[in-house]
mmCIF file with all atom_site columns, C-alpha atoms in Angstrom:
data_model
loop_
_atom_site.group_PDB
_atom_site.id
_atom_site.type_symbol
_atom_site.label_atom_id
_atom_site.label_alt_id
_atom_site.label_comp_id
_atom_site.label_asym_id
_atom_site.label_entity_id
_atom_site.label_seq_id
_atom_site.pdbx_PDB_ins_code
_atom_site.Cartn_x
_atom_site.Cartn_y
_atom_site.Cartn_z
_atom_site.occupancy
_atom_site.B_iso_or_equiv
_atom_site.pdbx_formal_charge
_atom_site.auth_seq_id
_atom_site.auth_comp_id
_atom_site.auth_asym_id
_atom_site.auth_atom_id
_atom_site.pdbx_PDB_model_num
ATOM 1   C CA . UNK A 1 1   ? -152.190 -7.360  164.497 1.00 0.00 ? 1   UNK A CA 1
ATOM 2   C CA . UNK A 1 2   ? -152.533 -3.790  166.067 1.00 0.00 ? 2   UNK A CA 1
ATOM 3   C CA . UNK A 1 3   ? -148.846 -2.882  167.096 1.00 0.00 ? 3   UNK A CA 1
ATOM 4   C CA . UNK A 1 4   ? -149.136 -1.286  170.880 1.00 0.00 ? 4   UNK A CA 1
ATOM 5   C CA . UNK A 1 5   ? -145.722 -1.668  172.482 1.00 0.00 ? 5   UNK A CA 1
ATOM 6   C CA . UNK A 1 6   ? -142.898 0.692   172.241 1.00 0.00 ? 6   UNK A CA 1
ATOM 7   C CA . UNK A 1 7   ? -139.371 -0.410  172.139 1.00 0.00 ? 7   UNK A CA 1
ATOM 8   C CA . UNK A 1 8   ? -136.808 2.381   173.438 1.00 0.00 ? 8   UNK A CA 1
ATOM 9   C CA . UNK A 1 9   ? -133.360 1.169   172.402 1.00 0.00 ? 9   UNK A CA 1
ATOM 10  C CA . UNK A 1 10  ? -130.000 2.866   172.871 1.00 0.00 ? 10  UNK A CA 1
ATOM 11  C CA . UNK A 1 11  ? -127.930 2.030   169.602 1.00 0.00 ? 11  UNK A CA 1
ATOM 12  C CA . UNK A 1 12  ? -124.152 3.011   168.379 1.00 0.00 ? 12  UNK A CA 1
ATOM 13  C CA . UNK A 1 13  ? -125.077 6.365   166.070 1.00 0.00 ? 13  UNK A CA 1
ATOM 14  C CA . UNK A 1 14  ? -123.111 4.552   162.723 1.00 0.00 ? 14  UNK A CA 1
ATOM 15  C CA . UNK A 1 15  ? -124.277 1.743   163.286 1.00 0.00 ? 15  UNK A CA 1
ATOM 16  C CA . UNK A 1 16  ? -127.989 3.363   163.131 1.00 0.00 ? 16  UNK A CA 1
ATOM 17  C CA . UNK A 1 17  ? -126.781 5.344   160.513 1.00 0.00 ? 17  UNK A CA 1
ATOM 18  C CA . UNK A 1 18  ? -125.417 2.871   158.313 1.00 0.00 ? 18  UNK A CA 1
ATOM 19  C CA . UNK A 1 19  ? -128.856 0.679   159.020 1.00 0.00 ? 19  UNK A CA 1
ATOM 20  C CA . UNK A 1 20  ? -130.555 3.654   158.090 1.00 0.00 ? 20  UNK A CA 1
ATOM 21  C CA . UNK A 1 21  ? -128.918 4.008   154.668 1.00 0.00 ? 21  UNK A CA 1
ATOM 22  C CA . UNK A 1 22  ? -129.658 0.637   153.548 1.00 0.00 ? 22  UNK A CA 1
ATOM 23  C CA . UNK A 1 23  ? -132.999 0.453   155.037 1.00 0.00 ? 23  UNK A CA 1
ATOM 24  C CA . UNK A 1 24  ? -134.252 3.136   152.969 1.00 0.00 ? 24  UNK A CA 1
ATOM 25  C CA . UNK A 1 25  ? -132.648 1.935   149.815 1.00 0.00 ? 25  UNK A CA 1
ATOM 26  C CA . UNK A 1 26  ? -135.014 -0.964  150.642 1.00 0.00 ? 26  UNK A CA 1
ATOM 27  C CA . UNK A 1 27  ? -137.785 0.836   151.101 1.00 0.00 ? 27  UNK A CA 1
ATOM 28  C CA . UNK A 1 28  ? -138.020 -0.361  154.705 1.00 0.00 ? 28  UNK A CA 1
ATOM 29  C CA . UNK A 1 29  ? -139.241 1.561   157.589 1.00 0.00 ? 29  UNK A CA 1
ATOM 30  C CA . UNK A 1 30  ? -136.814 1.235   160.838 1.00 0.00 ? 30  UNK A CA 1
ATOM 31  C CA . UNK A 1 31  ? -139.790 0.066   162.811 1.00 0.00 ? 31  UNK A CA 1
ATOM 32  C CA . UNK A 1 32  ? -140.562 -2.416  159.921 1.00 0.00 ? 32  UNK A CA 1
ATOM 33  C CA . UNK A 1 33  ? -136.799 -3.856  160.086 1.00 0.00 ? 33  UNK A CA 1
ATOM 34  C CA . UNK A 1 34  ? -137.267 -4.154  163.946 1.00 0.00 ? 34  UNK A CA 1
ATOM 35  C CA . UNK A 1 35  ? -140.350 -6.092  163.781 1.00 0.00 ? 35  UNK A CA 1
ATOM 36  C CA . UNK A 1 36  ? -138.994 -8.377  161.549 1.00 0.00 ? 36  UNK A CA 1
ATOM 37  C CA . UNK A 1 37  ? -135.953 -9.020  163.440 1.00 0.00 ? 37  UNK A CA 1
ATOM 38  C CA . UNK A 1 38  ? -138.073 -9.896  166.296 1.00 0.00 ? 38  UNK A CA 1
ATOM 39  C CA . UNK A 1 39  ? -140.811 -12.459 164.513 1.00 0.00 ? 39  UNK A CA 1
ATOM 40  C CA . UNK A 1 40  ? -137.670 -14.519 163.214 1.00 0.00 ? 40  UNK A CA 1
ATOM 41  C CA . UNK A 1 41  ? -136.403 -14.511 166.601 1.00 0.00 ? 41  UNK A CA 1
ATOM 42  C CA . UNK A 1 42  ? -139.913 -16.048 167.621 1.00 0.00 ? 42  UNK A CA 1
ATOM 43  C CA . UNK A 1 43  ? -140.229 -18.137 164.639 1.00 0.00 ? 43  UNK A CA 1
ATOM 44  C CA . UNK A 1 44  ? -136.617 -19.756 164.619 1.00 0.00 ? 44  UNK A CA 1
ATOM 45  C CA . UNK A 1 45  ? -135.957 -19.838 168.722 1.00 0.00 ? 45  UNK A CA 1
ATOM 46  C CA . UNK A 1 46  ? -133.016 -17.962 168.260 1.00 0.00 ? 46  UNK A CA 1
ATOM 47  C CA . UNK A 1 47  ? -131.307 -15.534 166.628 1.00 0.00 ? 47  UNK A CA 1
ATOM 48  C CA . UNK A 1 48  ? -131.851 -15.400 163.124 1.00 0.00 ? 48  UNK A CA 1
ATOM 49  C CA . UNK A 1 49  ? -128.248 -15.585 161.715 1.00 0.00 ? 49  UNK A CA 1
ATOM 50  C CA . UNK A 1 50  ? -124.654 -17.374 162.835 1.00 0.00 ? 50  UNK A CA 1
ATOM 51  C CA . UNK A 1 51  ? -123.322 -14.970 165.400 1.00 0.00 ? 51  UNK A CA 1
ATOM 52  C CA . UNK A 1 52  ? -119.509 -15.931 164.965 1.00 0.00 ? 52  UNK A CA 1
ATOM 53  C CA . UNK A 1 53  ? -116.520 -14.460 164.844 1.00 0.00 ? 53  UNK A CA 1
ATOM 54  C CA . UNK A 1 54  ? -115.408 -13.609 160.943 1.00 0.00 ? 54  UNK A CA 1
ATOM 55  C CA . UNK A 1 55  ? -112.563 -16.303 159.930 1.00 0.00 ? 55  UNK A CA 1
ATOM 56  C CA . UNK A 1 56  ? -109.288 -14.268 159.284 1.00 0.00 ? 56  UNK A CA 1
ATOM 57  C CA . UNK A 1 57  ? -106.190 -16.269 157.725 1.00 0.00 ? 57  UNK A CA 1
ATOM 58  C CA . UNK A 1 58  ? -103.448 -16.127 160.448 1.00 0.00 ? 58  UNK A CA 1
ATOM 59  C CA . UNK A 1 59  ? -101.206 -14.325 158.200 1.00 0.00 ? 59  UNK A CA 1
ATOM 60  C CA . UNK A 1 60  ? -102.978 -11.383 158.670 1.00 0.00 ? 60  UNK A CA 1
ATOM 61  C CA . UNK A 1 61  ? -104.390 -12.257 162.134 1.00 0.00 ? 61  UNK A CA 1
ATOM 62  C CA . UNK A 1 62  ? -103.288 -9.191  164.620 1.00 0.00 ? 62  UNK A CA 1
ATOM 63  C CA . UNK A 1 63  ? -103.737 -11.206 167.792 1.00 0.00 ? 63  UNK A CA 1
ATOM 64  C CA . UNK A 1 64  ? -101.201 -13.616 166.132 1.00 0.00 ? 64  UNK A CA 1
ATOM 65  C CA . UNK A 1 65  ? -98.478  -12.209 164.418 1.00 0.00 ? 65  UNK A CA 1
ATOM 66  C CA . UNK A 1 66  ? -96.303  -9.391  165.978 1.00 0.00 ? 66  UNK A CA 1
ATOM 67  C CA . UNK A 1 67  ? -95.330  -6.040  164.728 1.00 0.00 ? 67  UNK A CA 1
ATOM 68  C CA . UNK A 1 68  ? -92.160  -7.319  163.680 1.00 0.00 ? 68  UNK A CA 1
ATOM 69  C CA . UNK A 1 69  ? -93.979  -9.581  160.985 1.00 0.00 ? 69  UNK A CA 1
ATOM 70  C CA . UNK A 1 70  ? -96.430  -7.370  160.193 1.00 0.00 ? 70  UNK A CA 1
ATOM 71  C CA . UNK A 1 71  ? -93.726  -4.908  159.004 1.00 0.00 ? 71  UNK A CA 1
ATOM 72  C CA . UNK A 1 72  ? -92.056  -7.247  157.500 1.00 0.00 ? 72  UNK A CA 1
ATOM 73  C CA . UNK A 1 73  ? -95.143  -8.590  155.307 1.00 0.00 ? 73  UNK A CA 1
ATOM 74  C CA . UNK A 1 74  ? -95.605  -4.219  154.901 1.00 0.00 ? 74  UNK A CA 1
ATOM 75  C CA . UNK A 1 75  ? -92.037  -4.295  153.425 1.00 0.00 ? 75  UNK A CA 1
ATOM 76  C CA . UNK A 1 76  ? -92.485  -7.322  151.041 1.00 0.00 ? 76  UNK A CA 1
ATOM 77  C CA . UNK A 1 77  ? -95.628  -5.850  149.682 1.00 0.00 ? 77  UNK A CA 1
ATOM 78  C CA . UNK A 1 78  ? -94.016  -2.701  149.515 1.00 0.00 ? 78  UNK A CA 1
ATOM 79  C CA . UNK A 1 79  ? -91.177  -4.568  147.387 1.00 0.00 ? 79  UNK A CA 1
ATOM 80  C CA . UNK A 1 80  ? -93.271  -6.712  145.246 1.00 0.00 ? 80  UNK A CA 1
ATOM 81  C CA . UNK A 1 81  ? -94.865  -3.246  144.312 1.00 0.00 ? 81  UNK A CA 1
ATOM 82  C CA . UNK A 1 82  ? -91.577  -1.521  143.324 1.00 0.00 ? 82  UNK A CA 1
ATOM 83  C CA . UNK A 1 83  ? -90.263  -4.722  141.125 1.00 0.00 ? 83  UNK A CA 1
ATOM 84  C CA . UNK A 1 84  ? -93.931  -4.635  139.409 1.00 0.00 ? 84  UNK A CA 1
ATOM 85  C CA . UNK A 1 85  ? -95.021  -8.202  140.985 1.00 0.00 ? 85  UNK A CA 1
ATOM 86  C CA . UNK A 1 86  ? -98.609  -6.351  140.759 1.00 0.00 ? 86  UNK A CA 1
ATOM 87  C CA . UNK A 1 87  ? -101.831 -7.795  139.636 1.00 0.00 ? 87  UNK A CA 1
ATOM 88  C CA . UNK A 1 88  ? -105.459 -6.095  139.275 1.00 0.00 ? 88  UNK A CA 1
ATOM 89  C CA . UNK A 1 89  ? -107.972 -6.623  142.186 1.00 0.00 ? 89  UNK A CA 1
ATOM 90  C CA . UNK A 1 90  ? -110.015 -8.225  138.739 1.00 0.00 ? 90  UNK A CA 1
ATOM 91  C CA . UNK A 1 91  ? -107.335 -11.140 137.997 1.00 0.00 ? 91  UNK A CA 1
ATOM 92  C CA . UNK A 1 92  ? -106.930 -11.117 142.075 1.00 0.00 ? 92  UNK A CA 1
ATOM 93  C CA . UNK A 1 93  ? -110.790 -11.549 142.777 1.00 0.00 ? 93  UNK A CA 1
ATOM 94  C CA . UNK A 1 94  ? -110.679 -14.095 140.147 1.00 0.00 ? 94  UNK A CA 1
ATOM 95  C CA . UNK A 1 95  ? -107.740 -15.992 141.322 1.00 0.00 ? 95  UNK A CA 1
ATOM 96  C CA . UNK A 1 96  ? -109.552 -16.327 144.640 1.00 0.00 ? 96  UNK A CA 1
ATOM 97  C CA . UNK A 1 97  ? -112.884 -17.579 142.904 1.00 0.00 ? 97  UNK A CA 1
ATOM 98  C CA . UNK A 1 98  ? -110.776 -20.639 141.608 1.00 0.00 ? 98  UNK A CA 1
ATOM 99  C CA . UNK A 1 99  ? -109.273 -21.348 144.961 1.00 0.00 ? 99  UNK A CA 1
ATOM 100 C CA . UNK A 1 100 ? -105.824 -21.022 144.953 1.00 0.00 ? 100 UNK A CA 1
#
């Protein structure tokens, strides 16, 4: 099919930018990415991914916990770092992978 329309769209420059980057590591015109976007939308009814909110535990949830206990989880990271309770982001990623 012949494309004929044109799409003008006003985007955020990073977030264009970043698309950009990854788009061309992939080989894949902007256009291209566009168009596909747009035939899932007609294939699926909808859009083509969950558009929710990211999950954040509450212990690090801004909207939820005030300044005084976010300096006060600061200072007990700051702490555990001083008394060497410190762990590589290796055993830490793995520790997560198990569930705890």
């Amino acid at each position: 099919m012949e494309k004929t329309a044109t799409l003008n769209l006003r985007i955020n420059p990073d977030v264009k930018s970043s698309a950009e980057r990854v788009l061309t590591q992939l080989g894949v015109p902007m256009a291209t990415a566009v168009d596909m976007f747009l035939k899932q939308v007609s294939l699926t009814g909808g859009i083509p991914f969950a558009v929710t909110l990211p999950k954040m535990p509450d212990r690090v949830n801004a909207d939820i916990v005030d300044a005084a206990q976010i300096r006060q989880m600061i200072d007990d990271g700051l702490a555990d770092i001083e008394n060497g309770r410190v762990r590589s982001a290796k055993e830490a990623f793995a520790e997560h992978k198990k569930g705890r």
